[in-house]
Structure formats: C-alpha cells, structure tokens
Amino acid sequence: MSKNLTTRAEDYSKWYNELVVKADLAENSGVRGCMVIKPYGYAIWEKMQAELDRMFKETGHSNAYFPLFVPKSMFEAEEKNAEGFAKECAIVTHYRLKNDPDKPGKLMVDPNAKLEEELIVRPTSEAIIWSTYKGWVQSYRDLPLLINQWANVVRWEMRTRLFLRTAEFLWQEGHTAHATKAEAIEESEKMMNVYSDFVQDFMAIPVVKGLKTETERFAGAEETYCIEALMQDGKALQAGTSHFLGQNFAKAFDVKFANQEGKQEHVWGTSWGVSTRLMGALVMTHSDDNGLVLPPNLAPIQVVIVPIFKTEEEFEKISLVVNELVSQFKKLRISVKFDNRTTQKPGFKFAEWELKGVPVRIAVGPKDLENGTFEVARRDTLSKEVVSKDGIVSYINDLLETIQTDLFQKALYYRKEHITEVNSFEEFKDVLENKGGFISAHWDGTPETEEKIKDLTKATIRCIPLDRKEEAGKCVFSGLESAGRVLFAKAY
Amino acid sequence: MSKNLTTRAEDYSKWYNELVVKADLAENSGVRGCMVIKPYGYAIWEKMQAELDRMFKETGHSNAYFPLFVPKSMFEAEEKNAEGFAKECAIVTHYRLKNDPDKPGKLMVDPNAKLEEELIVRPTSEAIIWSTYKGWVQSYRDLPLLINQWANVVRWEMRTRLFLRTAEFLWQEGHTAHATKAEAIEESEKMMNVYSDFVQDFMAIPVVKGLKTETERFAGAEETYCIEALMQDGKALQAGTSHFLGQNFAKAFDVKFANQEGKQEHVWGTSWGVSTRLMGALVMTHSDDNGLVLPPNLAPIQVVIVPIFKTEEEFEKISLVVNELVSQFKKLRISVKFDNRTTQKPGFKFAEWELKGVPVRIAVGPKDLENGTFEVARRDTLSKEVVSKDGIVSYINDLLETIQTDLFQKALYYRKEHITEVNSFEEFKDVLENKGGFISAHWDGTPETEEKIKDLTKATIRCIPLDRKEEAGKCVFSGLESAGRVLFAKAY
C-alpha cells in the first residue's frame, strides 16, 4: 500500500490532515464542519471512554442524560455563559418539512410549523442541567450531586479541522453541585487531576496543570483549571478543563438548599470536560512520517502477526503456530490480529499496520519455524529483533509496557526541551518564531498586556502553572511588576 | 418513605408515569417532549448498552459515529424515507444568536446568520450514513460493511411519554451493506435474533418474532422484522426492529461496487435499532403496585443489605458482619449496597428499595447475629426466608438466577394466556375490549382491511409471526381468503 504521506517537516498541518484520513480515524462528512468518526478511530475513542468512565465512577460520579436542546430563555439565563456561546450555535426554529409545491419530489420547511420558542442545540449543558438541578436539590442531604454525561455538542465553528475543531464533537461533561465553596474547589481540582492522570498514564502525553487567565476562562466560571499539552510542531493544545463555577449557575437558576441550620443557601458548582479533541492530541504527540504511533493502552490492535510464505503448505504450517500464539495472547487480554489475508503481500501489510500505528508487529516465515523464532518490530522506534519462541508471550507483554513508558518519556523530553524561560520581549518573539513550545515569562497580570501580546505574536497565555515558583519579576512586555512566570504559546 | 403509587388496576397509564418518576428513572425536562434520564435509570440503560454492544461485536460489527445533522437535500434523497419522517423533525435554520436591541439582556436569532441549506436533526441516520458509504465501497472486497452507532435521535412527536415516546431518545442503529440480497436478508434476520435473545435472556421479556405488514414497515425498507412484547395491560410494544432495505438507499445515494467479475452493482442494505423505549418495556412487563421489579441482569443494585439496630453498639456489630459479606459478594461480581444510613428507619429503607426494584433484600438484626442467620426477601414474589450465614453467598447467587428465570416464566405465562385465536369480527372486538393481548386472526392481506380494522378498533397488525402455521382461512373482517393468522393488538 502506498502511503504518500506528506512529512511533518514539509507541512505539519497537511501531514496531520492526511494522516487522520489515511489511517482511517475520521473524515469530513457531507455536513459542513461535521466529521464522521470511522470504526478504527472510534475504537480508540471507546478505549478512552472506558478508562475515563471507570475513573469517574471510582471518584463517585454517576452518568445521566440531559436534553440535546436548550430553549432560548433558559440558554440566556446565565448571561456570561450565553454571551460566550451565542455567536456560534445551531438554532432549531421549525419542526416539520412539507412537500415543496414548486419542486416535485423536494421538501421545504413548513412555515406553519414554527416553534414558539427557538431551541439551541447544546454547545455545553450547564443551562439545561442547572435548570434540572433546581428540582433535585432541597436540603444539604441532597448534596453533593456528582453527575457526568457522555454526549454530542455543537459549536458553529467557522474554520474546522478533524478532531481539533469540529462543529459537532463528542465529549463528556461533568456537572456537580456542592454545599460549600471549598468542596466545589476541591472537586474542580480533583477532576483536573483525574484528567492529568488519564492523559499522562493512558495516552502517554505529558501535561502542565494550571489555571486559565480571566480572558481564557470558561464563560460563566470563576476559575478554570486546565491541562496543557505540547504538540510536535511546538504548538500547545488544551487537553481538558475543569471549572469552578462559584454560585453563578445556582443563582441564575435559583438552585438553593437548606443547610444544617435550616437556612437557605445557593449551592456551589463545577463542570469539567474532555472531548474527541484528545484524538487530535494523540495523533500529534506520538505519530511520525510513516503514520500513526499508538500507545499500547489505546491501540485497538496491540499486536499484529504477518505470515511470510510462498506456498500453501508454508502458510498452513505458519498458521498452526500463529493460532496457538494468538490464543496465548488472548488469555493475557492482549489484543492481537493475525493478518492472514492472501490477497495482499507482506510489504503491503507492513506498511498498512505501520500507518495504523499498531505498537508491535510480529513476522513469521519458514526460516522462523525452523529456528523457533519470530521477528518482532516496534512501531515507535521502528527497530526489529529476533525473539525465541519460548517466552515470546511474556516478552511481548513486557514490551507493550516498555513502549507505553518510552512514548511518555520521549514526549516528556520533547516538552522539557521546549519550555524556554525568556526575560525580554525580543527573546520572547525570537523563541516563539524559531523554536516554538512553551515560553515561560513574567506577565503583569492585566488582560490588556495579554491582548497586546496576542495581537503581536499570536501567542496566548496557556496557563498559570500550579507548580510555578513564587518569583518576583518584571513583565516581559510592559516591564511592570509580576508575581511569577506564566506559560505562553501558540495554540490549537 | 411514602410511595403513594397509583395502582395498576386504578389507572395503568398513571401508575407507569408515576413509577418512572418516583423510582428515579427519568423525568420530564424544561424542553418540550425531551426527558432527563436520571442516574438510576441511566445505570440500567448502561447495562443494556454494555450487553448489546458485546453482542454486536461478537457478531462482527464495529462502532462508528456519524453527524447529528442531515442537510435537507440529503434527507430527501430516499423519497419514502424522507416522507416518513418529514412531518416530525427538528430543523436547524440559523447558526447565531445576537443581543436583542429591544430587550436588554435577552438574545434573538440573528437574521443575518441563516443557513444556505437547512439541516435536519437526524430522526434516523440512513441518509447521512449511505451518503458516507458511497465513499467507502468500491469493490466486493470492501463488503460487508458492518457498522453500529450509539446516538441520540429526534422525532418531533406531539404526544410524548417518558421512555415510550419522546422527542429525543437514545438508541443504537446498525447500518450494514452487503454484496448480495441473500446476505442482507441473513443479516436482518440475525440482528432480529440478537434482539430477541437480548430481550428474552437479559430483560426477561418474552417476544414474538415476526414481519411487519407493508403499512407498518419502516419508511424505505423492503421488509421489516420485529420483536413484539406484551405489557401487563394487554397492550403490545414493539421492542426492536431490523430492516432489509433492499437496494433502496444504495440507489438513492449511488452506492455501487465492482463484483468479482468487475461488473458494477448496487449494494444491499440493512438497518436495525433498539432504543431507550426498552426501558418502558422493562417497567411495564415486570413491575407491580409496590414499584419497580428489576431482573437481576439489569439491576444496578442486585442486593441491598439493611441493618436493623437500636444502639450504636448493635450497629457496629452488624456492620462488621455485613462488610465481610459485602466483600464476598463483590468477589462474585454481585452488585451490592449496604444501606448504612443512620438518618432513615428500616421501614423507610425497605419501601425505598422495593420502589426501586432491587431484586434481593437482606435484613440483619441483633437476633440474626445471635442465630447466625439473615432475613432474605425477594422483590418479585415479596416472599421472605431466614437463611443461615453459612453458604449465604452461593444461596444469593443462585437466588438471583432463579429470579431472572422466574420473571421470564411469569411474563411468558401471561403472554401465553393473552394470545387468543378468534374467528369472527364480533369475537375479535370482544376479546380486544374485555381481555386485551394479542389476537391471532386471519387477514386477507390488504392494507385496506388493515386500515378499516384499525379505524374501528384501534388495533393494528403487530406482526406476521415467523413461526405461524400455514393454515388457509377466511379474513376475520372481509371474509376473503387468508394464508395464515397474524397478530393484532392495541399497541404503545
């Protein structure tokens, strides 16, 4: 199979677009800005979902489901939130089509079927969920409410890219309600940590935990926690956010509870989400010019076995050995595929599985049968080794763990190499242009400076790292006092 | 806790509506016709999803995801399908809100943000999926395509009822493409059988497998297979459908493949789905005047343990024993809850778990500790037994299996009692009015007769059972020739 993949050095953006399509992850649909997630891509997303869902339940959350639509009056109740999403939302205005009298066989919107109140297709569900919580919360005994939803949401983005920015995307959104401010803040931080553990341990992507500035904060939140990752082209990608909502939504939707003294108080809220955007981060962190590189934890196929044969007889002998091996892998819950297609040559198969990022490839030919060996190839390093039949299963099992760790270490090394401290705006621009990555710089804390830097350089403040040193300094742009460094970057 | 549940005899419909809300399964939302699926209800749906998903994968299907929206021109491509759904669909016409100049703080649809082409919120996804399949199928090697999607869909129903008929609902929809007619028919039948196995073995609901008449067929299908269940009020409920689509969608969307001889042919299609409607069937098949009755396979909590105590000391002693028991249950993957709330009395707890349909309740008091016993109560029969501590775990494990089987047998017995053969229209009306259930009667095979019977009695043909005897007879209404009996019923 011919890959014809643009290289990252040639055009990183093009490389990404091509890879997502050629590796069968997703494609553009006939609906503007909406993607089709193909079976191979969806299988990866399912693995993410399963692990996240497990983590949410382990931390006490339950799943539920809330309506797709938000009536306009409900949508506008929390003003900042509404303002933040009003400019890019899909609006349902009618509920019936009828035959077009002028065009036989065609349909038209029936003007007599206009909704009394327009419905917004949820861009996020705070409004609909908090309007429901009002009925669920009476007393402190009803709190905390710890609920998550797996759903599709729609944001009418003008410039879309597969996984990274699509009009419709899939995500989970947690929405919790608490009796105290401290509890709600604790929850926001806990979920940021759940995300960070998931992205680092499961996706092998290192992240920086931090707080968003006011400008970059979620519309309607008091504080937004985030995890920020760094892609191979030196651009940052926001991988997950967790919001402390204060009492904003509780006040907008009048959600009160009787505390232990019987006094009415507004509850405190959080919301947090990750989306199919993570698929984009996965591709852009690990993959190379030959195609996808998948961490074993997320690979739908962890091991592929390719037989090398000329005759029917050789094929049968190899199949016998391979089938035995396959059943041993399955016992260890290693996901394995025996590529026994007779319509394709080994070279074609090698290229195809390389493109699709299968972590380990095993090849077996007549020579191997004689010697009692297998040829084992790693997708991440493209290295090959001849491994004895004895102990091959535990060898592969260990190798999958090694690959998972190595991918993280490699990405971490890249990330470390690409956090640069700068102390002047000249340096800032120079690093941004010639090296990329995160720029650690002093900032005077004003939205005005943030805005100016963005206008001049396209770099935004990705986060105020939670682990930053307290270090007095001068703002890299204005020269004014600063309490510590923040991370700037160009971002997806 | 006071249940105040209307009884089934008083008002079956009211009993259902109240039960769904009081047992915390679902509630109406602030959006017309859309429901909120609450955590307890969603946990049951998740168990259904997990089992169905396993069965789909075992039969070779993969999951994928297609857009929520269908452009109008794509929607109308398969005319019959479009016609079938045009009258009840939500239509997106605009993509932006703006501040309303006349009403400070309010938003309005921005008239400058009108879409060039209206988007239909999917009522079903044949159109968007077949428009995608066009790009996926070139040769016979690309077939069969065996794909499933878990998604939300919207049908603008005017009269809605929780789970049974809602404007938005959750479902799965399988969409497959095949090289031959025979293969596609085999697939439709296979999936009907998967549904039947699931509903019978997992939900403990007996079903009749059959074919829909032309009138009741899915819009755009050549043949619709269905499974029909019978509710306790004698009304039928369609629990799942599997459609043989012929080449209708392939022709509408020009999906062709090169066969082994290199000749272009249109592919053959199927689609099949079950939805959150199954939740309604679950409630209406097994539950009683005390509340839900859940089959152990679907119960989020299979066993609840309620401590009976007066003093702190008694509570502690009981807790010790119960905690040990809980960990034993967990080893067997029995889902158990120790209801150790000190804010509620045992009677309240009993009523609550009865309402929520937990299959087995264990009560433990100081007397039990002395005697080394537990009091075990079955939710389905409301019977109690004192069981010795030794072997309690395997006793409960067996009991859960027994309950699962008994629920199915009970429902099957009811169903058998409520299939009545009739040979005259007088008898037909009499049985329908006074007994309900399925009426097995001869029909002349014409839509006209079907329509007249419906107008006169509200009964429709639920299906032509697959296992019906070949038996010549006279139509119960027209007196014309009939090749065999079909099942009529009033239906949800």
CSV table of C-alpha atoms in Angstrom, one decimal, chain A residues 27 29-32 34-40 42-43 46 53 57 62-76 79 82-83 86-100 105-110 115 118-122 128 131-132 135-136 141 147 150 152 154 156 158 168 170 343-344, chain B residues 27 29-32 34-40 42-43 46 53 57 62-76 79 82-83 86-100 105-110 115 118-122 128 131-132 135-136 141 147 150 152 154 156 158 168 170 343-344:
chain,number,residue,atom,x,y,z
A,27,GLU,CA,-13.1,12.0,7.6
A,29,SER,CA,-18.8,14.5,6.1
A,30,GLY,CA,-21.3,16.0,3.7
A,31,VAL,CA,-22.4,18.3,6.6
A,32,ARG,CA,-20.3,21.4,6.9
A,34,CYS,CA,-19.1,17.8,11.0
A,35,MET,CA,-16.9,14.7,10.9
A,36,VAL,CA,-17.5,11.0,10.6
A,37,ILE,CA,-15.5,9.1,13.1
A,38,LYS,CA,-14.6,5.9,11.4
A,39,PRO,CA,-14.5,2.5,13.1
A,40,TYR,CA,-10.8,2.4,13.7
A,42,TYR,CA,-13.9,5.2,17.2
A,43,ALA,CA,-12.3,2.1,18.6
A,46,GLU,CA,-14.1,3.8,23.0
A,53,ASP,CA,-15.7,6.3,32.8
A,57,LYS,CA,-17.1,6.2,38.8
A,62,SER,CA,-22.8,8.7,38.1
A,63,ASN,CA,-23.8,9.0,34.5
A,64,ALA,CA,-27.1,10.6,33.4
A,65,TYR,CA,-28.5,12.1,30.3
A,66,PHE,CA,-30.0,15.6,29.6
A,67,PRO,CA,-31.7,17.0,26.6
A,68,LEU,CA,-29.9,18.0,23.4
A,69,PHE,CA,-31.9,21.2,23.1
A,70,VAL,CA,-31.9,24.3,25.3
A,71,PRO,CA,-34.8,26.7,25.0
A,72,LYS,CA,-33.5,30.2,24.3
A,73,SER,CA,-34.9,31.7,27.5
A,74,MET,CA,-33.0,29.0,29.5
A,75,PHE,CA,-29.9,29.5,27.4
A,76,GLU,CA,-29.7,33.2,28.2
A,79,GLU,CA,-25.5,35.9,30.9
A,82,ALA,CA,-24.8,32.7,27.0
A,83,GLU,CA,-22.7,35.5,25.6
A,86,ALA,CA,-24.3,32.8,21.4
A,87,LYS,CA,-22.2,33.6,18.4
A,88,GLU,CA,-21.6,30.0,17.3
A,89,CYS,CA,-24.7,27.9,18.0
A,90,ALA,CA,-27.1,25.9,15.9
A,91,ILE,CA,-30.7,27.0,16.3
A,92,VAL,CA,-33.8,24.9,15.7
A,93,THR,CA,-36.7,27.1,14.6
A,94,HIS,CA,-39.1,24.7,12.9
A,95,TYR,CA,-40.4,21.2,13.5
A,96,ARG,CA,-41.8,20.0,10.2
A,97,LEU,CA,-41.0,19.8,6.5
A,98,LYS,CA,-43.6,19.7,3.7
A,99,ASN,CA,-43.7,18.9,0.0
A,100,ASP,CA,-42.4,21.9,-2.0
A,105,GLY,CA,-40.1,15.4,-5.0
A,106,LYS,CA,-38.5,18.2,-3.0
A,107,LEU,CA,-39.2,19.2,0.6
A,108,MET,CA,-39.3,22.7,2.2
A,109,VAL,CA,-39.6,24.0,5.7
A,110,ASP,CA,-43.2,24.2,6.7
A,115,LEU,CA,-41.6,26.9,17.2
A,118,GLU,CA,-36.3,28.7,19.5
A,119,LEU,CA,-34.2,25.8,20.7
A,120,ILE,CA,-30.4,26.0,20.9
A,121,VAL,CA,-28.5,22.7,20.2
A,122,ARG,CA,-26.4,22.4,23.3
A,128,ILE,CA,-30.2,22.6,30.9
A,131,SER,CA,-32.4,24.1,35.4
A,132,THR,CA,-32.9,20.4,36.3
A,135,GLY,CA,-35.8,20.3,41.2
A,136,TRP,CA,-33.2,17.8,42.7
A,141,ARG,CA,-28.7,15.9,52.3
A,147,ILE,CA,-23.0,13.7,37.7
A,150,TRP,CA,-21.5,11.4,27.6
A,152,ASN,CA,-22.5,15.2,21.5
A,154,VAL,CA,-22.4,21.6,18.7
A,156,TRP,CA,-20.7,26.5,14.9
A,158,MET,CA,-16.2,28.6,11.0
A,168,GLU,CA,-20.2,18.7,16.3
A,170,LEU,CA,-18.3,14.1,21.3
A,343,THR,CA,-4.9,-11.1,-1.3
A,344,GLN,CA,-2.0,-8.8,0.0
B,27,GLU,CA,-38.4,12.9,34.4
B,29,SER,CA,-37.4,18.4,31.3
B,30,GLY,CA,-37.9,22.0,30.6
B,31,VAL,CA,-37.7,21.2,26.9
B,32,ARG,CA,-41.0,20.1,25.3
B,34,CYS,CA,-37.5,15.7,25.9
B,35,MET,CA,-36.7,13.7,29.0
B,36,VAL,CA,-33.9,13.7,31.6
B,37,ILE,CA,-32.7,10.2,32.2
B,38,LYS,CA,-31.7,10.2,35.9
B,39,PRO,CA,-28.7,8.3,37.2
B,40,TYR,CA,-30.6,5.3,38.5
B,42,TYR,CA,-29.2,5.6,33.2
B,43,ALA,CA,-27.4,2.9,35.1
B,46,GLU,CA,-25.8,1.4,30.6
B,53,ASP,CA,-22.6,-3.8,22.5
B,57,LYS,CA,-19.2,-7.0,18.4
B,62,SER,CA,-17.8,-2.2,14.8
B,63,ASN,CA,-19.0,1.1,16.2
B,64,ALA,CA,-18.6,4.5,14.4
B,65,TYR,CA,-20.1,7.9,14.7
B,66,PHE,CA,-21.9,10.0,12.0
B,67,PRO,CA,-23.1,13.6,12.1
B,68,LEU,CA,-26.2,14.7,14.1
B,69,PHE,CA,-27.4,16.8,11.2
B,70,VAL,CA,-28.6,15.9,7.7
B,71,PRO,CA,-28.7,18.6,5.0
B,72,LYS,CA,-32.2,18.8,3.5
B,73,SER,CA,-31.1,17.7,0.1
B,74,MET,CA,-29.5,14.6,1.5
B,75,PHE,CA,-32.5,13.9,3.7
B,76,GLU,CA,-34.9,13.9,0.8
B,79,GLU,CA,-38.2,9.7,-1.0
B,82,ALA,CA,-38.0,11.3,3.8
B,83,GLU,CA,-41.7,11.3,3.5
B,86,ALA,CA,-40.6,14.9,7.3
B,87,LYS,CA,-43.7,15.6,9.4
B,88,GLU,CA,-41.9,15.3,12.7
B,89,CYS,CA,-38.4,16.6,12.5
B,90,ALA,CA,-36.4,19.4,14.2
B,91,ILE,CA,-34.9,21.8,11.7
B,92,VAL,CA,-31.9,24.0,12.2
B,93,THR,CA,-32.1,27.2,10.1
B,94,HIS,CA,-29.7,29.6,11.8
B,95,TYR,CA,-26.3,29.5,13.4
B,96,ARG,CA,-26.0,32.5,15.6
B,97,LEU,CA,-27.8,34.5,18.3
B,98,LYS,CA,-27.3,38.2,18.9
B,99,ASN,CA,-28.3,40.7,21.5
B,100,ASP,CA,-31.9,41.7,21.2
B,105,GLY,CA,-30.0,41.0,28.5
B,106,LYS,CA,-32.1,39.0,26.0
B,107,LEU,CA,-30.9,37.2,22.9
B,108,MET,CA,-32.6,36.8,19.5
B,109,VAL,CA,-31.9,34.7,16.4
B,110,ASP,CA,-29.6,36.7,14.1
B,115,LEU,CA,-28.0,28.7,6.8
B,118,GLU,CA,-31.5,23.8,6.3
B,119,LEU,CA,-30.2,20.9,8.5
B,120,ILE,CA,-32.5,18.2,9.8
B,121,VAL,CA,-31.6,16.8,13.2
B,122,ARG,CA,-31.4,13.1,12.5
B,128,ILE,CA,-26.2,10.5,6.3
B,131,SER,CA,-24.1,9.2,1.7
B,132,THR,CA,-20.8,8.3,3.5
B,135,GLY,CA,-17.0,6.8,-0.5
B,136,TRP,CA,-16.3,3.6,1.4
B,141,ARG,CA,-13.6,-6.6,-1.0
B,147,ILE,CA,-21.4,-0.8,11.4
B,150,TRP,CA,-24.8,4.7,19.6
B,152,ASN,CA,-29.4,10.4,20.1
B,154,VAL,CA,-35.0,13.4,17.4
B,156,TRP,CA,-41.0,15.7,16.9
B,158,MET,CA,-46.7,15.6,19.6
B,168,GLU,CA,-35.3,13.0,21.7
B,170,LEU,CA,-31.1,7.4,22.8
B,343,THR,CA,-30.9,9.1,59.1
B,344,GLN,CA,-33.6,6.7,57.9
